[in-house]
XYZ file of C-alpha atoms in Angstrom:
409
model
C 0.066 -0.212 0.085
C 2.782 2.701 0.990
C 4.913 1.717 -2.608
C 1.460 2.591 -4.308
C 1.151 5.608 -2.461
C 4.389 7.084 -3.259
C 4.340 6.059 -6.821
C 1.442 8.361 -7.218
C 2.637 11.598 -9.144
C 2.051 14.340 -8.026
C -0.984 16.654 -9.053
C 0.498 19.087 -11.873
C 0.364 22.936 -10.573
C -2.575 25.148 -12.565
C -2.622 28.466 -12.153
C -5.622 29.061 -10.851
C -4.675 26.959 -7.424
C -0.837 28.954 -7.647
C -2.293 32.637 -7.342
C -5.601 31.303 -5.357
C -9.014 31.543 -6.402
C -9.679 34.592 -4.453
C -6.798 36.725 -6.859
C -8.982 36.598 -9.940
C -12.394 38.381 -9.005
C -10.286 40.840 -6.620
C -7.834 42.094 -9.776
C -10.274 41.877 -12.296
C -12.372 44.702 -10.037
C -9.773 46.465 -9.008
C -9.142 47.978 -12.704
C -12.904 49.094 -12.886
C -11.834 51.881 -11.372
C -9.815 52.637 -14.090
C -12.032 52.437 -16.964
C -14.518 54.283 -14.838
C -12.518 57.322 -14.300
C -11.761 59.108 -17.303
C -15.555 58.501 -18.439
C -16.849 60.049 -14.920
C -14.796 62.817 -14.733
C -16.298 63.825 -18.470
C -20.235 62.805 -17.078
C -19.177 65.013 -13.887
C -17.881 68.192 -15.623
C -20.730 68.337 -18.263
C -23.108 68.124 -16.239
C -21.639 70.190 -13.555
C -20.252 72.788 -15.330
C -22.616 72.457 -18.469
C -19.506 72.475 -21.028
C -18.793 69.525 -23.698
C -15.502 70.649 -24.364
C -15.063 71.498 -20.633
C -15.331 67.960 -19.449
C -13.282 67.145 -22.730
C -10.514 68.778 -21.863
C -10.646 67.584 -17.871
C -11.188 64.019 -18.807
C -8.214 64.316 -21.007
C -5.497 65.465 -17.972
C -6.121 62.079 -16.561
C -4.740 60.743 -19.677
C -1.688 63.038 -19.302
C -1.246 61.848 -16.046
C -1.379 58.510 -16.241
C 1.026 59.100 -19.771
C 4.220 60.513 -17.592
C 3.763 58.882 -14.460
C 2.362 55.197 -15.420
C 5.899 53.984 -16.044
C 7.569 55.572 -13.532
C 5.150 53.235 -11.112
C 5.672 50.264 -12.862
C 9.374 51.098 -12.308
C 9.025 51.920 -8.296
C 7.141 48.769 -8.109
C 9.521 46.772 -9.513
C 12.338 48.795 -7.111
C 9.861 49.193 -3.605
C 7.182 46.025 -4.331
C 3.707 46.433 -5.625
C 2.162 46.115 -2.491
C 3.964 49.556 -0.627
C 3.226 51.390 -4.575
C -0.091 50.014 -4.781
C -0.884 51.372 -1.165
C -0.239 54.876 -1.823
C -1.503 55.472 -4.909
C -4.304 54.220 -4.224
C -5.111 55.472 -1.573
C -4.277 58.530 -2.749
C -6.262 58.558 -6.040
C -9.565 57.674 -3.962
C -9.677 61.006 -2.026
C -8.886 63.065 -5.237
C -11.783 61.322 -6.619
C -14.038 62.153 -3.473
C -12.425 65.805 -4.290
C -12.839 66.568 -8.090
C -16.731 65.103 -6.882
C -17.176 67.993 -4.646
C -15.159 70.601 -6.482
C -17.307 70.420 -9.496
C -20.335 71.858 -7.773
C -18.351 75.062 -6.153
C -17.110 77.984 -7.849
C -13.759 76.619 -7.764
C -11.735 77.740 -11.624
C -11.795 75.613 -14.024
C -7.984 75.662 -13.547
C -8.277 73.738 -10.298
C -10.491 70.885 -11.862
C -7.597 70.554 -14.298
C -4.842 70.533 -12.073
C -7.284 67.866 -9.901
C -7.690 65.519 -12.819
C -3.778 65.251 -13.539
C -2.771 64.207 -10.336
C -5.508 61.692 -10.862
C -4.138 60.466 -13.723
C -0.819 60.549 -11.891
C -2.011 58.680 -9.147
C -3.905 55.561 -11.208
C -3.142 52.217 -9.816
C -1.582 50.689 -12.478
C -3.506 47.343 -11.545
C -3.349 45.827 -15.281
C 0.305 45.432 -16.105
C 0.717 44.807 -12.541
C -0.733 42.185 -12.339
C 0.362 40.692 -15.902
C 3.732 40.963 -13.786
C 2.271 38.792 -10.803
C 1.026 35.896 -13.029
C 3.961 35.722 -15.489
C 6.187 35.280 -12.470
C 3.928 32.433 -10.415
C 3.914 30.906 -14.583
C 7.894 31.238 -14.632
C 7.918 29.417 -10.995
C 5.883 26.559 -11.209
C 5.552 25.308 -14.998
C 8.120 24.218 -16.838
C 8.918 23.425 -20.692
C 6.040 23.367 -23.126
C 2.987 23.543 -20.632
C 5.194 26.590 -19.152
C 4.192 28.156 -22.558
C 0.966 27.039 -23.143
C -0.210 28.344 -19.858
C 1.869 31.697 -20.228
C -0.540 32.387 -23.650
C -3.686 31.235 -21.757
C -2.698 33.771 -19.570
C -2.410 36.944 -21.676
C -5.457 35.644 -23.544
C -7.111 35.608 -19.752
C -5.620 39.686 -19.266
C -6.484 40.784 -22.496
C -9.976 39.877 -22.406
C -10.197 40.932 -19.232
C -8.565 44.429 -19.762
C -11.027 44.978 -23.084
C -14.692 43.816 -20.567
C -13.426 46.434 -17.960
C -13.199 49.185 -20.683
C -16.118 48.381 -22.256
C -18.790 47.950 -19.776
C -16.540 50.426 -17.212
C -18.498 53.055 -19.274
C -21.717 50.657 -18.893
C -21.322 50.791 -14.391
C -20.531 55.017 -14.930
C -24.256 55.762 -16.879
C -25.709 53.265 -14.434
C -25.212 54.782 -11.208
C -25.373 58.766 -12.882
C -28.514 57.856 -14.228
C -29.721 56.367 -11.053
C -27.915 58.317 -8.171
C -26.881 61.330 -10.196
C -23.423 62.949 -12.186
C -21.137 62.575 -9.067
C -22.472 58.792 -8.306
C -19.569 57.738 -11.071
C -16.973 59.244 -9.571
C -17.286 58.766 -6.005
C -18.145 54.868 -6.896
C -14.679 54.613 -8.542
C -13.561 55.958 -5.455
C -14.949 53.561 -3.282
C -13.548 50.708 -5.459
C -10.051 51.262 -5.155
C -10.228 52.250 -2.024
C -11.068 48.500 -1.725
C -10.195 46.309 -4.560
C -6.835 48.077 -5.211
C -6.139 47.931 -1.024
C -7.048 44.052 -1.527
C -5.272 43.416 -4.660
C -2.212 45.240 -3.012
C -2.518 43.035 0.396
C -2.610 39.765 -1.625
C -0.325 36.984 -1.464
C 0.717 37.160 -4.775
C 2.193 41.326 -4.761
C 5.359 38.878 -2.974
C 5.622 37.630 -6.440
C 9.243 38.227 -7.531
C 9.414 39.155 -11.498
C 12.930 37.301 -12.340
C 13.128 33.686 -10.801
C 16.220 32.694 -8.081
C 19.910 33.466 -9.685
C 18.307 35.880 -12.353
C 19.303 39.843 -11.595
C 17.624 42.733 -13.314
C 21.019 43.305 -15.247
C 20.347 40.492 -16.917
C 17.049 42.217 -18.537
C 17.492 43.427 -22.239
C 18.159 47.178 -22.918
C 15.419 49.858 -22.820
C 16.741 50.338 -27.057
C 15.011 46.818 -27.458
C 11.261 48.451 -26.573
C 11.684 50.663 -29.396
C 11.790 48.341 -31.728
C 9.065 48.861 -34.862
C 7.258 45.712 -34.257
C 6.814 46.370 -30.666
C 6.042 50.194 -31.062
C 3.187 49.301 -33.703
C 1.198 47.465 -31.368
C 1.736 50.549 -29.162
C 0.181 52.580 -31.509
C -2.731 49.671 -32.063
C -4.048 49.913 -28.703
C -3.516 54.018 -28.835
C -5.652 53.615 -31.933
C -8.317 51.256 -29.718
C -8.222 53.846 -26.845
C -9.316 56.750 -29.624
C -12.262 54.781 -30.645
C -13.439 54.561 -27.031
C -12.992 58.438 -26.621
C -14.568 59.760 -29.740
C -17.287 56.783 -29.670
C -18.480 58.371 -26.276
C -18.141 61.736 -26.440
C -19.649 61.755 -30.010
C -22.298 59.291 -28.046
C -23.191 61.442 -25.041
C -23.386 64.354 -27.814
C -25.857 62.685 -29.407
C -28.027 61.472 -26.426
C -27.853 65.361 -25.535
C -29.195 66.655 -28.015
C -32.242 63.995 -26.747
C -32.202 65.965 -23.436
C -30.448 62.411 -21.784
C -26.631 62.989 -21.920
C -26.695 61.287 -18.848
C -27.804 57.274 -20.689
C -24.893 58.042 -23.304
C -23.358 54.913 -21.004
C -25.935 52.454 -21.495
C -26.445 52.624 -24.766
C -22.397 52.765 -25.333
C -22.949 48.923 -23.279
C -24.222 47.811 -26.454
C -20.560 47.650 -28.006
C -19.919 45.432 -25.446
C -21.837 42.780 -26.111
C -20.592 42.010 -29.070
C -17.111 43.110 -27.966
C -17.056 40.733 -25.065
C -18.292 37.256 -27.074
C -16.017 37.644 -29.681
C -12.969 38.626 -27.152
C -13.431 35.566 -25.704
C -14.409 33.407 -28.641
C -10.717 34.400 -29.404
C -9.322 31.353 -27.679
C -10.966 29.050 -29.472
C -9.704 30.632 -33.079
C -7.716 27.902 -34.936
C -4.144 28.516 -34.909
C -3.262 29.223 -38.867
C -5.739 32.317 -38.508
C -2.011 34.045 -37.550
C -2.406 37.576 -34.771
C -1.303 39.061 -37.660
C -4.590 38.084 -40.038
C -6.570 38.861 -36.538
C -5.649 41.999 -36.550
C -6.687 42.897 -40.645
C -9.849 40.856 -40.687
C -11.635 42.323 -37.056
C -9.741 45.493 -38.076
C -12.404 45.763 -41.219
C -14.685 44.835 -38.855
C -14.158 47.502 -36.956
C -14.277 50.514 -39.669
C -16.865 48.724 -41.802
C -19.524 48.979 -38.967
C -17.841 52.620 -37.937
C -18.966 54.102 -41.737
C -22.901 53.206 -40.677
C -22.703 55.554 -37.463
C -23.063 58.303 -40.121
C -27.080 57.092 -41.291
C -27.663 56.646 -37.727
C -30.675 58.946 -36.603
C -32.192 57.189 -33.470
C -31.123 55.487 -30.412
C -31.829 52.123 -31.468
C -30.195 52.599 -34.839
C -27.266 53.936 -32.707
C -27.684 50.525 -29.784
C -27.862 48.371 -33.387
C -24.553 49.675 -35.242
C -23.105 50.145 -31.467
C -23.154 46.223 -31.204
C -21.935 45.317 -34.788
C -18.762 47.331 -34.099
C -18.547 45.386 -30.916
C -17.618 42.372 -32.822
C -14.360 43.960 -34.304
C -13.285 45.774 -30.878
C -12.959 42.392 -28.423
C -10.548 40.397 -31.122
C -8.670 43.180 -32.154
C -7.443 44.085 -28.622
C -7.061 40.683 -27.658
C -4.367 40.160 -30.839
C -2.713 43.568 -30.031
C -2.157 42.367 -26.272
C -1.038 38.921 -27.484
C 1.381 40.459 -30.089
C 3.092 42.762 -27.133
C 3.371 39.741 -25.765
C 5.384 37.430 -28.018
C 7.864 39.926 -28.757
C 8.448 42.199 -24.447
C 12.245 42.345 -24.839
C 13.424 39.635 -21.999
C 12.692 40.968 -18.606
C 10.324 43.971 -19.852
C 6.896 42.656 -19.993
C 5.619 44.801 -17.036
C 6.733 47.825 -19.117
C 5.509 47.145 -22.267
C 2.680 46.346 -20.812
C 2.111 49.474 -19.054
C 3.351 50.992 -22.701
C -0.105 49.565 -24.385
C -2.449 50.201 -21.454
C -1.107 54.248 -21.433
C -2.271 54.073 -24.928
C -5.083 53.109 -24.373
C -5.771 55.527 -21.305
C -4.171 58.507 -23.494
C -5.973 57.818 -26.898
C -9.436 57.482 -24.811
C -8.545 61.193 -22.897
C -7.201 62.852 -26.367
C -9.700 61.980 -28.338
C -12.490 62.852 -25.601
C -11.323 66.033 -25.936
C -11.210 66.450 -29.181
C -14.428 65.129 -30.227
C -15.527 67.403 -27.148
C -14.265 70.715 -28.638
C -16.341 69.785 -32.087
C -19.364 68.522 -30.468
C -19.526 71.760 -28.748
C -18.554 73.501 -32.247
C -20.000 71.636 -35.130
C -22.985 69.528 -33.460
C -23.089 65.820 -33.017
C -23.768 64.943 -36.841
C -20.002 65.748 -37.259
C -18.515 64.313 -34.201
C -19.521 60.498 -35.416
C -16.906 61.017 -37.868
C -13.796 60.773 -35.136
C -14.784 57.434 -34.095
C -14.387 56.338 -37.725
C -11.231 58.285 -37.902
C -10.242 56.313 -34.710
C -10.683 52.731 -36.490
C -8.830 54.176 -39.496
C -6.460 54.885 -37.275
C -6.838 51.373 -35.330
C -6.450 49.383 -39.110
C -3.492 51.052 -40.856
C -1.575 50.192 -37.923
C -2.984 46.315 -38.872
C -1.786 46.908 -42.348
C 1.659 48.418 -40.999
C 1.696 45.394 -38.145
C 2.019 42.347 -41.731
C 4.234 44.026 -43.692
C 6.981 44.456 -40.787
C 5.962 40.706 -39.972
C 6.430 39.683 -43.438
C 10.004 41.859 -43.317
């Protein structure tokens, strides 16, 4: 009996078992404030100050803060550990969100709102890239050989889908809170979510997962110049285009709904895009291997651009929702593909930096498009503003074409 028991092979490790069941819902929810902030601030300022242009510029400042400080926070996490950085930024970010929710309805100068928005972006917890870094560390520590490659690939697919789902459904949460609780509710809700779930993410045992294996050092990382390779930069351009689309689509949709007297419901209509997007993003895992990543980007980029052209003919809320439903088919798989390409092309030891670059690309694009589209919508109307997401879709498709050419070269 004893010999039989000793001959039984140990059960192979699983990612869920190594990270713990509780990790994934915590990490997923902790990303939600990141997706709610830009949209929530836009809704708050438009309602409080009655200016779509000011709302767009204020929300764009969060993107500026993230672009400048996001990579620095990643470097700080590498040096001082994720737990310390996340606890500090999560707390500071929550307090700043509550401050802007209060200040927006006072007589404070517009400049004060812009400064607060910048600080909100600068302290935005980098949950997504830090989650990828943790899971990569777990995979490298716990798996070997072909199983390691398979688990790592599945991990990147899950992380990409999680990001995409949160970025699409974040505005839906904003719309629900703004409609039922008032325009300040989404920002206050994001503050509470950040305080609770970013703290839980920081205190989770996986926060101590080393980025490098035992015996390795930071000196073995690829040089910084490897981050500037065209094949890698084009994936960042692709996510920038996706961010441009998110910002342009939501802002022009807000103008479209404001014309009908219900701007606070823009997030709810925007959620129609999330249905097709989420389903097809998760379905990417079932696509055949011979359907290459380059071909996927081109295929779904064409779907995104073609479906966006239908926005020109939209005149009713129902037609808008149907158009967004079709657009979502191109959104999810394209974003998942971009992250998968970036993961495959990441220089040694620089995966967290690469993921931060792509995540910053989304938020910077969203913020910039929100500001520019807001100015256009206020000056020329929602009909002209709806051309902005078409232009953003063209950027995504153009980057996919360049990516295919670089890959062949």
